[in-house]
mmCIF file of C-alpha atoms and ligand atoms in Angstrom:
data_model
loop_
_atom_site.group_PDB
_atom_site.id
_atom_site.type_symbol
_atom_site.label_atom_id
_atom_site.label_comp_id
_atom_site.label_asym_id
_atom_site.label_seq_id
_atom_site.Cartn_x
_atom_site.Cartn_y
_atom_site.Cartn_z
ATOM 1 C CA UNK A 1 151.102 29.216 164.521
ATOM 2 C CA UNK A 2 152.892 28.150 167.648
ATOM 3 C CA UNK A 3 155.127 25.286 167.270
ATOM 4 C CA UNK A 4 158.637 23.689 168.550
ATOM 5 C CA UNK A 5 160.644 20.646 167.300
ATOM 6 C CA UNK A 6 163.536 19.615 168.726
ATOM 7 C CA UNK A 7 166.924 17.399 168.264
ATOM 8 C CA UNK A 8 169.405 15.586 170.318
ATOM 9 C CA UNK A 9 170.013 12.570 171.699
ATOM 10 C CA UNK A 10 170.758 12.002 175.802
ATOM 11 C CA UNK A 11 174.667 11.563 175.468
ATOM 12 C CA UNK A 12 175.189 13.174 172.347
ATOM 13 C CA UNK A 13 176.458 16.523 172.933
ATOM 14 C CA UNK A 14 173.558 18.992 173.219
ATOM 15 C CA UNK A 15 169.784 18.949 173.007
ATOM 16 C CA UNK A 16 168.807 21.636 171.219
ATOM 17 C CA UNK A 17 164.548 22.984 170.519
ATOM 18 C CA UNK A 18 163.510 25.532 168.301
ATOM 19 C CA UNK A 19 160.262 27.594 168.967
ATOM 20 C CA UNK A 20 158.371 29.175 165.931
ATOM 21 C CA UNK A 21 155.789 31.910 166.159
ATOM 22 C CA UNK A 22 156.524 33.120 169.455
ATOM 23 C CA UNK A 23 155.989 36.953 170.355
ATOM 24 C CA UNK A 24 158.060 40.194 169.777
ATOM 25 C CA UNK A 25 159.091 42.057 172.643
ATOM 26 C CA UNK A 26 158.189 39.155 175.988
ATOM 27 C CA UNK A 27 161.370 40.107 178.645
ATOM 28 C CA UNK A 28 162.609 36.120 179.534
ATOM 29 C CA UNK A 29 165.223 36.847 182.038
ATOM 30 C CA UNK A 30 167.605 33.944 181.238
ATOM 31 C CA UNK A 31 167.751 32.859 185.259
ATOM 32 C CA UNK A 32 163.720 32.102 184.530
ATOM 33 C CA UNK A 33 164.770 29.465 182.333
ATOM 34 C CA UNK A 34 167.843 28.420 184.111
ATOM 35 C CA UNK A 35 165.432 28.174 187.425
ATOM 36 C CA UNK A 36 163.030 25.973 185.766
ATOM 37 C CA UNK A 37 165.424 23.787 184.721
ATOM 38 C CA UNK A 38 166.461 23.014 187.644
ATOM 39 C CA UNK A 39 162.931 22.503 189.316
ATOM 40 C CA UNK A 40 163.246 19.268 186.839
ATOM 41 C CA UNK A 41 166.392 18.668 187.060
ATOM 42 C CA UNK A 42 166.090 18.013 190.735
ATOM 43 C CA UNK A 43 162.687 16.792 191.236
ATOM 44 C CA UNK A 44 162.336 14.326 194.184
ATOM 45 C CA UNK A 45 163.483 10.731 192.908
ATOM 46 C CA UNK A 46 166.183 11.362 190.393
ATOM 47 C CA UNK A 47 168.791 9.192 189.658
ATOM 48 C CA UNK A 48 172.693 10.050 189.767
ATOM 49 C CA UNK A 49 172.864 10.948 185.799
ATOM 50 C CA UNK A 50 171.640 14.409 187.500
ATOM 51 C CA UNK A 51 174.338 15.384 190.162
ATOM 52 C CA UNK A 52 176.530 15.191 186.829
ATOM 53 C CA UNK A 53 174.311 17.161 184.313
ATOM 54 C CA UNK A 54 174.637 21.374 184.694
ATOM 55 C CA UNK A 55 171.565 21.793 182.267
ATOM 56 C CA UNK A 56 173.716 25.051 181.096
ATOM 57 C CA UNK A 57 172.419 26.203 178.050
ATOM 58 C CA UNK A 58 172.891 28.600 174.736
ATOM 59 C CA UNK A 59 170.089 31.007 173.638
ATOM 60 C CA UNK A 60 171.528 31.808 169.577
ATOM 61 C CA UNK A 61 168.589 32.947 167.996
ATOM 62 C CA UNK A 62 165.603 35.017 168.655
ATOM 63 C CA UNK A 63 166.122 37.080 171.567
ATOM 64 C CA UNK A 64 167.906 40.193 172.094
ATOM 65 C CA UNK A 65 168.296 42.659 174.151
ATOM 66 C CA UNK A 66 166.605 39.822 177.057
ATOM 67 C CA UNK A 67 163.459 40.306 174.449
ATOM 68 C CA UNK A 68 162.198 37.880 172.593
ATOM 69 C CA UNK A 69 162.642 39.436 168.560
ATOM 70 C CA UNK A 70 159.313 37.095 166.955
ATOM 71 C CA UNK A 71 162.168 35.253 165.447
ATOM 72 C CA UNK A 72 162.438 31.531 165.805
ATOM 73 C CA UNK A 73 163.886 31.064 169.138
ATOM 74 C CA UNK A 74 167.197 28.348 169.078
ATOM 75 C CA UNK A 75 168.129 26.995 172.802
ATOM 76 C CA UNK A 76 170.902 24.720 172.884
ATOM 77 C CA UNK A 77 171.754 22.264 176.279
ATOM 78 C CA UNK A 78 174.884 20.982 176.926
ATOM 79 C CA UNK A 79 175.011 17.715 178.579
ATOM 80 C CA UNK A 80 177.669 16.054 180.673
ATOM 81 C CA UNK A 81 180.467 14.490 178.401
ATOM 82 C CA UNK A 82 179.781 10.670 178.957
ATOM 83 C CA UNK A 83 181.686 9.117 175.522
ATOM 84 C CA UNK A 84 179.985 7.271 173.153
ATOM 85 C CA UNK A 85 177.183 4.263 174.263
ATOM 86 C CA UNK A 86 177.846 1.115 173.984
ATOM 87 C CA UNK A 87 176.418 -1.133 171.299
ATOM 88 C CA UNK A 88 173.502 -3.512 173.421
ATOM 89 C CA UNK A 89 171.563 -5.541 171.407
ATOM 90 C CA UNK A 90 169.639 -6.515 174.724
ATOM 91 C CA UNK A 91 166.359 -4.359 174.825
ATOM 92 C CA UNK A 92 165.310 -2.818 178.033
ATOM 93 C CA UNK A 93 161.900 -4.149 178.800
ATOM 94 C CA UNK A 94 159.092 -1.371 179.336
ATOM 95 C CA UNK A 95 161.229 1.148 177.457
ATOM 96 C CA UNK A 96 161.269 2.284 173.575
ATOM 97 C CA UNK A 97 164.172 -0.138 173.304
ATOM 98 C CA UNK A 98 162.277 -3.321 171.578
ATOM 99 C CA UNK A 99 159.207 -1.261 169.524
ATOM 100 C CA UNK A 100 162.244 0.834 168.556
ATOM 101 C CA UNK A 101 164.839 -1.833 166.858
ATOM 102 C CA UNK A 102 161.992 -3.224 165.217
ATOM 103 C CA UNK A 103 160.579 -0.243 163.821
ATOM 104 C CA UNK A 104 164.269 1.209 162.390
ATOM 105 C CA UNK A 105 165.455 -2.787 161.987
ATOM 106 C CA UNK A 106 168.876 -1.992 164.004
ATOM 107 C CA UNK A 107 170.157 -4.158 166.155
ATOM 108 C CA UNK A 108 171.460 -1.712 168.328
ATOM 109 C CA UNK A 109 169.114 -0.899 171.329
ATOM 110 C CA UNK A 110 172.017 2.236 171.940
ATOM 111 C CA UNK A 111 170.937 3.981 169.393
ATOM 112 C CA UNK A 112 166.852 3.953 170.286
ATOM 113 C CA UNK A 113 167.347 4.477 173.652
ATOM 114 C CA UNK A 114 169.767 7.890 172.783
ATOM 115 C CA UNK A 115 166.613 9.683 171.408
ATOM 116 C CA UNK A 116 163.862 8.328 173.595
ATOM 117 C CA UNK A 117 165.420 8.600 176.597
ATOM 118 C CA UNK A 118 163.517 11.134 178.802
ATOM 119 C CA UNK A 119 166.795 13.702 179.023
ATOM 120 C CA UNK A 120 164.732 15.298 176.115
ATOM 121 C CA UNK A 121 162.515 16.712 178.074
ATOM 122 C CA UNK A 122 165.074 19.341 178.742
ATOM 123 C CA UNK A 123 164.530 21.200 176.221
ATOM 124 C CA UNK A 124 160.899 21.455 176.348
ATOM 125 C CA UNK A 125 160.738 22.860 179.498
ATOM 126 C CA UNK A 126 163.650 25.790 178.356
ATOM 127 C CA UNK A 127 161.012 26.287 175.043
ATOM 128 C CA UNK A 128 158.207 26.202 177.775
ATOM 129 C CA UNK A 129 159.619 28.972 179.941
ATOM 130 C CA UNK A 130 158.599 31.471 177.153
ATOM 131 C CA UNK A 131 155.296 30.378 177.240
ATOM 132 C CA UNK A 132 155.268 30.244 180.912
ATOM 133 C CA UNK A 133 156.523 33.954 180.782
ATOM 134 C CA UNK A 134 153.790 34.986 178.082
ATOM 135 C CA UNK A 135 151.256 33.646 180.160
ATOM 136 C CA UNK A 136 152.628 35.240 183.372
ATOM 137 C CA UNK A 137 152.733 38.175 181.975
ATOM 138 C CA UNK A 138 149.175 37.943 181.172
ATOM 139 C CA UNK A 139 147.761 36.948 184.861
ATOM 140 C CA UNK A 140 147.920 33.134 183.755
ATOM 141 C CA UNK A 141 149.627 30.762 186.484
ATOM 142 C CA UNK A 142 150.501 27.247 186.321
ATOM 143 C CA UNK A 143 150.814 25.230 189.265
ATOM 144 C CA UNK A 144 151.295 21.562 189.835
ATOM 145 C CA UNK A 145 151.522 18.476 193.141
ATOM 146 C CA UNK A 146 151.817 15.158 193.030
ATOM 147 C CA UNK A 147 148.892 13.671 194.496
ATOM 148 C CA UNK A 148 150.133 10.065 194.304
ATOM 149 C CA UNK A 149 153.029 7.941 194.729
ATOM 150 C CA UNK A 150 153.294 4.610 194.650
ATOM 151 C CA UNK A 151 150.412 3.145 196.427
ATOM 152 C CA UNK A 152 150.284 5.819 198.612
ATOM 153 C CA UNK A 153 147.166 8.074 197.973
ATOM 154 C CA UNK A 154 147.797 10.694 199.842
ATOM 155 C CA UNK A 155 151.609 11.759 199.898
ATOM 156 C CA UNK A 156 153.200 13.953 202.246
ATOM 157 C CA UNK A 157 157.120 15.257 202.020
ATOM 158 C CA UNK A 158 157.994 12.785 204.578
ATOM 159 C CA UNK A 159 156.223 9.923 203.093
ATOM 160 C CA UNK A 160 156.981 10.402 199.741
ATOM 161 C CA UNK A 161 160.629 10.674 200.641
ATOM 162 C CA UNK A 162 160.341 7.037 202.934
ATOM 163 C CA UNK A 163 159.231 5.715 199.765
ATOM 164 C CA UNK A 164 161.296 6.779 197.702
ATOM 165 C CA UNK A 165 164.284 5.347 200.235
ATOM 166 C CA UNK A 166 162.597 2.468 200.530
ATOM 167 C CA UNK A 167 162.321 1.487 196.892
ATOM 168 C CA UNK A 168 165.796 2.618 195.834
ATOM 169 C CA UNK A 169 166.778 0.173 198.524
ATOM 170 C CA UNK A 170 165.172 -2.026 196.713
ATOM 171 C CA UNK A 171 166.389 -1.118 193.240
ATOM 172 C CA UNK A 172 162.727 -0.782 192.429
ATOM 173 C CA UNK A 173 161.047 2.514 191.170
ATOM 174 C CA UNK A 174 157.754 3.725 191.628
ATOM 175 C CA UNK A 175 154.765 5.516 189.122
ATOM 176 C CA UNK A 176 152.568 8.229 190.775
ATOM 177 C CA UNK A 177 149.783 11.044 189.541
ATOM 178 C CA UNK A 178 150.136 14.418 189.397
ATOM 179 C CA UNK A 179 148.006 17.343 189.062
ATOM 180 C CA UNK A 180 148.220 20.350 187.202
ATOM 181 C CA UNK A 181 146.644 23.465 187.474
ATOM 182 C CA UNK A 182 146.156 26.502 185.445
ATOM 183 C CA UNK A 183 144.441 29.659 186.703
ATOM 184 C CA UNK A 184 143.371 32.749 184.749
ATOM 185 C CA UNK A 185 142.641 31.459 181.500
ATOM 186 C CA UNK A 186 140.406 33.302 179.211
ATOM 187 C CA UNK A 187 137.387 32.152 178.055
ATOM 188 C CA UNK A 188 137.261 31.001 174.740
ATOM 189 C CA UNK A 189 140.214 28.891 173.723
ATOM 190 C CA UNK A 190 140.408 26.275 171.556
ATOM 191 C CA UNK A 191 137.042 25.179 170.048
ATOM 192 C CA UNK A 192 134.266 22.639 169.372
ATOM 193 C CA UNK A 193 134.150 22.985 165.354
ATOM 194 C CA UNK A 194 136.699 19.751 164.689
ATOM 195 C CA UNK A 195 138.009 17.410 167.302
ATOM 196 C CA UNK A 196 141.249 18.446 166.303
ATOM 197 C CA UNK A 197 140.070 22.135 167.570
ATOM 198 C CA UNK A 198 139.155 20.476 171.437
ATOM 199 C CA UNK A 199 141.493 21.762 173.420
ATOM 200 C CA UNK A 200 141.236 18.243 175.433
ATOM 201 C CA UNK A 201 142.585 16.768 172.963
ATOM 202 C CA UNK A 202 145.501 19.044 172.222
ATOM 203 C CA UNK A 203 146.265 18.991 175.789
ATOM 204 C CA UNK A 204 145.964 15.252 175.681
ATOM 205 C CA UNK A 205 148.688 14.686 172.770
ATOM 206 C CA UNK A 206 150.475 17.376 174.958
ATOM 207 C CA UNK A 207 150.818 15.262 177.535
ATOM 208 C CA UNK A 208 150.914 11.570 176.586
ATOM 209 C CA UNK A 209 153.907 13.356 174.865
ATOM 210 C CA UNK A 210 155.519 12.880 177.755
ATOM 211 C CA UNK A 211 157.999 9.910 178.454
ATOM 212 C CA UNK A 212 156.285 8.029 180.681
ATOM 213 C CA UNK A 213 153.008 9.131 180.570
ATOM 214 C CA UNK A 214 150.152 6.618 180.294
ATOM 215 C CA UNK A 215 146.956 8.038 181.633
ATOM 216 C CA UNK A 216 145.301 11.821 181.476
ATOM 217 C CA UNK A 217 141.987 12.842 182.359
ATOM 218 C CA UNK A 218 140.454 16.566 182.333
ATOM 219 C CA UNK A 219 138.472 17.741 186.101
ATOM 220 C CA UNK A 220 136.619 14.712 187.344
ATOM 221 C CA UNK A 221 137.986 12.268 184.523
ATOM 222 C CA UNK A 222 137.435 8.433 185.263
ATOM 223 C CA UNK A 223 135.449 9.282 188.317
ATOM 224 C CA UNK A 224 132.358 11.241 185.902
ATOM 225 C CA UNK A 225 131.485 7.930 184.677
ATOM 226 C CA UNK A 226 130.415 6.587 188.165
ATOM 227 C CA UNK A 227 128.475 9.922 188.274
ATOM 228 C CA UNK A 228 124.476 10.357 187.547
ATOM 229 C CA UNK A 229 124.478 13.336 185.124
ATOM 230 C CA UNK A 230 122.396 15.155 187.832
ATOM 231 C CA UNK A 231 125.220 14.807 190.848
ATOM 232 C CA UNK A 232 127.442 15.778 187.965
ATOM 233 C CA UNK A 233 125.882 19.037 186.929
ATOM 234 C CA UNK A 234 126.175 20.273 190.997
ATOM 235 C CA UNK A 235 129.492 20.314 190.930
ATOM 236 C CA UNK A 236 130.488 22.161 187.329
ATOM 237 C CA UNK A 237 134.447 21.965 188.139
ATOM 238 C CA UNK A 238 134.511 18.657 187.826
ATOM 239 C CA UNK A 239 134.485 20.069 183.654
ATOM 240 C CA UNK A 240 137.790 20.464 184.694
ATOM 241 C CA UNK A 241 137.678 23.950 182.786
ATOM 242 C CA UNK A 242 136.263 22.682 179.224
ATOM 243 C CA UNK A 243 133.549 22.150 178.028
ATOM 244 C CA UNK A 244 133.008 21.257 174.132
ATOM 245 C CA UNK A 245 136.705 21.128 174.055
ATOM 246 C CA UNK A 246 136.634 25.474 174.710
ATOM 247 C CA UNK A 247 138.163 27.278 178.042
ATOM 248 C CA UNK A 248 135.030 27.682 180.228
ATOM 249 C CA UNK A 249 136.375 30.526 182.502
ATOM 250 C CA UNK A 250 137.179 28.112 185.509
ATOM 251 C CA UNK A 251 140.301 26.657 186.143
ATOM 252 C CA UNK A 252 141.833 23.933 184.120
ATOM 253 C CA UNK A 253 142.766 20.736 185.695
ATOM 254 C CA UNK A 254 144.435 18.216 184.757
ATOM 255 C CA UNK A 255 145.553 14.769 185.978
ATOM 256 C CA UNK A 256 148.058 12.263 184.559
ATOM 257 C CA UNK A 257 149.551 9.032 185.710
ATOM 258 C CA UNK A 258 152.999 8.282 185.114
ATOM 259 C CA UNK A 259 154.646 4.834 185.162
ATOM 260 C CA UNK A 260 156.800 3.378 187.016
ATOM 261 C CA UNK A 261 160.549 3.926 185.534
ATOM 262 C CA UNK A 262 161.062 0.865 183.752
ATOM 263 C CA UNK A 263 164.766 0.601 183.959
ATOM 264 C CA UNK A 264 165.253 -1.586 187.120
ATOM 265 C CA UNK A 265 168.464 -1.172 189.730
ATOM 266 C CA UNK A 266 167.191 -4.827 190.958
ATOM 267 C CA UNK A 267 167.255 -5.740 186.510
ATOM 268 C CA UNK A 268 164.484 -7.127 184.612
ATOM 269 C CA UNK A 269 164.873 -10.498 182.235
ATOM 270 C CA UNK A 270 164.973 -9.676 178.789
ATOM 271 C CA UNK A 271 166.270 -11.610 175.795
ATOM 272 C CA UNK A 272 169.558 -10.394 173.255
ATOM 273 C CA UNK A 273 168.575 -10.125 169.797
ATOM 274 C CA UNK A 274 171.514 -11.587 168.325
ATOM 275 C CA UNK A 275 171.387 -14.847 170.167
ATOM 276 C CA UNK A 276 168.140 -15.534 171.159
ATOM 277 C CA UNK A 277 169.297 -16.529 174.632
ATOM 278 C CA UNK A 278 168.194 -14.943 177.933
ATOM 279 C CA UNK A 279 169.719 -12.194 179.048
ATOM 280 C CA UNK A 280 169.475 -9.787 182.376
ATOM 281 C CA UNK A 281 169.520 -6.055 182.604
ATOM 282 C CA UNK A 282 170.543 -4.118 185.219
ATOM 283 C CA UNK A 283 170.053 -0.085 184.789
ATOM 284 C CA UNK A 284 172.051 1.646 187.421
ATOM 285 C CA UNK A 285 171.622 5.002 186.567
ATOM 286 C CA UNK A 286 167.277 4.981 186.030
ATOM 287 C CA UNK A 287 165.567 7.756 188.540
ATOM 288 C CA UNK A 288 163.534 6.048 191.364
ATOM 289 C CA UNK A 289 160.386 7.879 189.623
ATOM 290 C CA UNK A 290 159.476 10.189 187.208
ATOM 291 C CA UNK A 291 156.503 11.404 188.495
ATOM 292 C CA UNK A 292 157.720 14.943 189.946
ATOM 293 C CA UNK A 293 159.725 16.022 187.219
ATOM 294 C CA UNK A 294 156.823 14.817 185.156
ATOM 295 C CA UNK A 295 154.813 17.222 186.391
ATOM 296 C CA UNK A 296 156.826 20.076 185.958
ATOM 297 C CA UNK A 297 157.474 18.888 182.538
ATOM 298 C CA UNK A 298 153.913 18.830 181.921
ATOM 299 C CA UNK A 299 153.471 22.800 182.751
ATOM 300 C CA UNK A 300 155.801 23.730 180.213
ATOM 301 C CA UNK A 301 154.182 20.938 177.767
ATOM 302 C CA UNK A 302 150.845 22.502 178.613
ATOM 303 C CA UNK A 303 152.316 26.017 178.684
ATOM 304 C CA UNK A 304 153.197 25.744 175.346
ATOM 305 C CA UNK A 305 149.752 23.882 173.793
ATOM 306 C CA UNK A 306 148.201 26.918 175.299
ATOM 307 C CA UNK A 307 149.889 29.623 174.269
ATOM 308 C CA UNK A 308 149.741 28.407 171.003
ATOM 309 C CA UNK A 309 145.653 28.351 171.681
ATOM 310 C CA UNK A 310 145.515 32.227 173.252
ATOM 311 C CA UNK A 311 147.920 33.238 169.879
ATOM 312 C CA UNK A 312 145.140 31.676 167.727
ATOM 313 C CA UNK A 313 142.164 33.767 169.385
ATOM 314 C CA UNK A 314 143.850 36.453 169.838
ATOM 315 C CA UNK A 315 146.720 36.817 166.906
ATOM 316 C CA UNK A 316 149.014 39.822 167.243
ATOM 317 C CA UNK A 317 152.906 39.808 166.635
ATOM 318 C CA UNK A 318 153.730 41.420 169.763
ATOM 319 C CA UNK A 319 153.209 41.342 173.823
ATOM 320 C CA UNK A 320 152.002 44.793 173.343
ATOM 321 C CA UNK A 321 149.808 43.755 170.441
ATOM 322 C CA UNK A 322 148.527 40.626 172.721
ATOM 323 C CA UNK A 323 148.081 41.922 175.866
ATOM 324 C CA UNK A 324 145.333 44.645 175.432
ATOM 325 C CA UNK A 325 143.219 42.270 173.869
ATOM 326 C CA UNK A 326 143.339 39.516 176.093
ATOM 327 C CA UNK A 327 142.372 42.573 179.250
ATOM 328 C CA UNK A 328 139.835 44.048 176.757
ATOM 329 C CA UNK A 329 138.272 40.246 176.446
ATOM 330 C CA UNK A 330 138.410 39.003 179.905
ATOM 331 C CA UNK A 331 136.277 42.308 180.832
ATOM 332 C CA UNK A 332 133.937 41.444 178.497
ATOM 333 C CA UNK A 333 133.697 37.481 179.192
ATOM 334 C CA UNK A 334 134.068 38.058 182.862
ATOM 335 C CA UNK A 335 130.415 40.321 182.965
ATOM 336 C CA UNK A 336 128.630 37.670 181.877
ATOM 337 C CA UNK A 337 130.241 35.049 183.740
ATOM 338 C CA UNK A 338 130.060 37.374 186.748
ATOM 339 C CA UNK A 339 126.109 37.331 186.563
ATOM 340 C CA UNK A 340 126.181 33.019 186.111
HETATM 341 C C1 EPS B 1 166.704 8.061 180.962
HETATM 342 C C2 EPS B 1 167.693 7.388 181.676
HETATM 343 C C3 EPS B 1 168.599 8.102 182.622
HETATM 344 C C4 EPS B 1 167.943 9.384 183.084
HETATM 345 C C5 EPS B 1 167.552 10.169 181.841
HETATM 346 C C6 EPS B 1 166.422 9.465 181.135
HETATM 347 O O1 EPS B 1 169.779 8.491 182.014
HETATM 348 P P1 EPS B 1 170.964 7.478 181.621
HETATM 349 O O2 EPS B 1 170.827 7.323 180.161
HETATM 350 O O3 EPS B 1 172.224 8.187 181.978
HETATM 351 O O4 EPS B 1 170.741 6.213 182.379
HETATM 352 O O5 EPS B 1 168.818 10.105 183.904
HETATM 353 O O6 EPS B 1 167.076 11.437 182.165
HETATM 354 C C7 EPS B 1 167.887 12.513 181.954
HETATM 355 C C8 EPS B 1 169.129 12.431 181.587
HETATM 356 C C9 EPS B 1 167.213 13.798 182.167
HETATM 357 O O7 EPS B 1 167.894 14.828 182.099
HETATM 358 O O8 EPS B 1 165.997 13.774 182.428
HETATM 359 C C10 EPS B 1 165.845 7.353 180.000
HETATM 360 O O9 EPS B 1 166.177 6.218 179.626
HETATM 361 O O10 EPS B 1 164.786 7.894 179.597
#
């Protein structure tokens, strides 16, 4: 079994992930993780916490010789030294601040916002480059574009980056959807025998996972319900890649919509805890949106979910145990899905 916890808060002094069950013997040149931390790191729209953050990080357990051992694998990320936070008994509204102090009964909005805050994301994605690298390594890629921002429908580099202008001028932020895509897939993974099984629904705890996160639909989504059932069946991709909650063979999209950053440069009205009186905040530091590190974020998030699904159909304790049977399989799959 495939699975990763992790621990940290955002200015504490490391976040730190531990993966369980991965592979023997999968080469994860260290600059793969190092580059994919940076494709979040500086996403389009990030705010100035990331010109100070290195995302340098610690591999102590489960690797050696630049192979992965089938040990647990320990990363460890340093992040900037910023001192300790101060104690705000003023919630944020739209973030975990409020559900938070009244689900642990602290006063202290601080000490919510330390572990919700979205800088844990960092690890996931350094745990997600070894599944990214399994599934590479296999002939599985993962791509992903953002195919909305704001209320613009149709983004382009230079559009996206007017916007983005436009509403830091305005110490507003903006939501967006992205897409992701994964190609190559075998066949065959996850499964229709529990709901639990549905790979749908792994990959949609996968994602609403994400900070942020508060919509997710699989090929057409939303827009299959406007659809007869005979329109729908002409155009099978808009399965998205599952059907019965099992790889089909096609490509697996996804789509999720991400939120508007809630912490406002302009400030929001909220109300202090302690006093009961009204109270403004103002959060300098929030990224204009999350959207495009969201969406790299949600590779490694769905890079993980399925490697975890290809270990369970195909077991083995090693890339050289794995990988014959997942060529052996696709030839056999891909004949009959040849003659469809
Ligand atoms: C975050 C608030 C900002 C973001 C942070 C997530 O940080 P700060 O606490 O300094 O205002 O920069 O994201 C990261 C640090 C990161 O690496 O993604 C939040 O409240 O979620």
């Amino acid at each position: 079994m495939l699975r990763y916890l992790t621990a940290g808060e955002s200015h504490g002094e490391t976040i730190t992930g531990i993966l369980d069950g991965f592979p023997a013997g999968v080469p994860v040149p260290l600059a793969c993780i190092a580059a994919q931390l940076e494709r979040r790191r500086l996403a389009p729209g990030r705010g100035p916490r990331q010109a100070r953050e290195t995302d340098s990080f610690q591999i102590t357990s489960g690797m050696s010789g630049g192979l992965t051992t089938g040990a647990p694998i320990a990363v460890a990320i340093a992040n900037s030294p910023s001192g300790k936070q101060a104690f705000s008994s003023v919630p944020r509204p739209g973030h975990a601040d409020l559900a938070g102090m009244l689900k642990y009964g602290t006063l202290n909005a601080a000490v919510i916002r330390e572990r919700a805050s979205a800088r844990e994301t960092a690890v996931r994605v350094a745990l997600g480059s070894f599944a990214l690298r399994l599934h590479g390594l296999l002939g599985i890629r993962f791509s992903s574009r953002v195919v909305s921002l704001g209320a613009d429908a149709a983004p382009t580099v230079k559009s996206a980056m007017a916007a983005l202008a436009a509403a830091r001028a305005a110490g507003d932020t903006l939501g967006g959807v992205f897409e992701l895509r994964v190609d190559g897939l075998p066949a065959g993974l996850g499964g229709c025998s529990q709901g639990t099984a549905r790979l749908g629904s792994r990959l949609a705890a996968a994602m609403f996972a994400i900070n942020s996160i508060k919509g997710f639909e699989v090929g057409g989504g939303f827009r299959l319900a406007a659809c007869g059932g005979i329109d729908a069946a002409r155009e099978p991709q808009l399965s998205g890649g599952l059907d019965g909650g099992i790889t089909n063979g096609s490509p697996l999209l996804l789509r999720c919509a991400v939120k508007p950053v809630p912490g406002l440069a302009a400030g929001a009205d909220s109300v202090n805890l302690k006093t009961f009186k009204k109270a403004r905040v103002v959060s300098k530091t929030s990224d204009t949106t999350a959207v495009f590190a969201a969406a790299v974020i949600a590779e490694h998030a769905a890079a993980l979910e399925l490697a975890g699904a290809l270990l369970e159909k195909f077991g083995g304790d090693s890339l050289a145990e794995i990988k014959p049977r997942v060529l052996e399989w696709r030839k056999r799959t891909g004949k009959v899905l040849a003659r469809l």
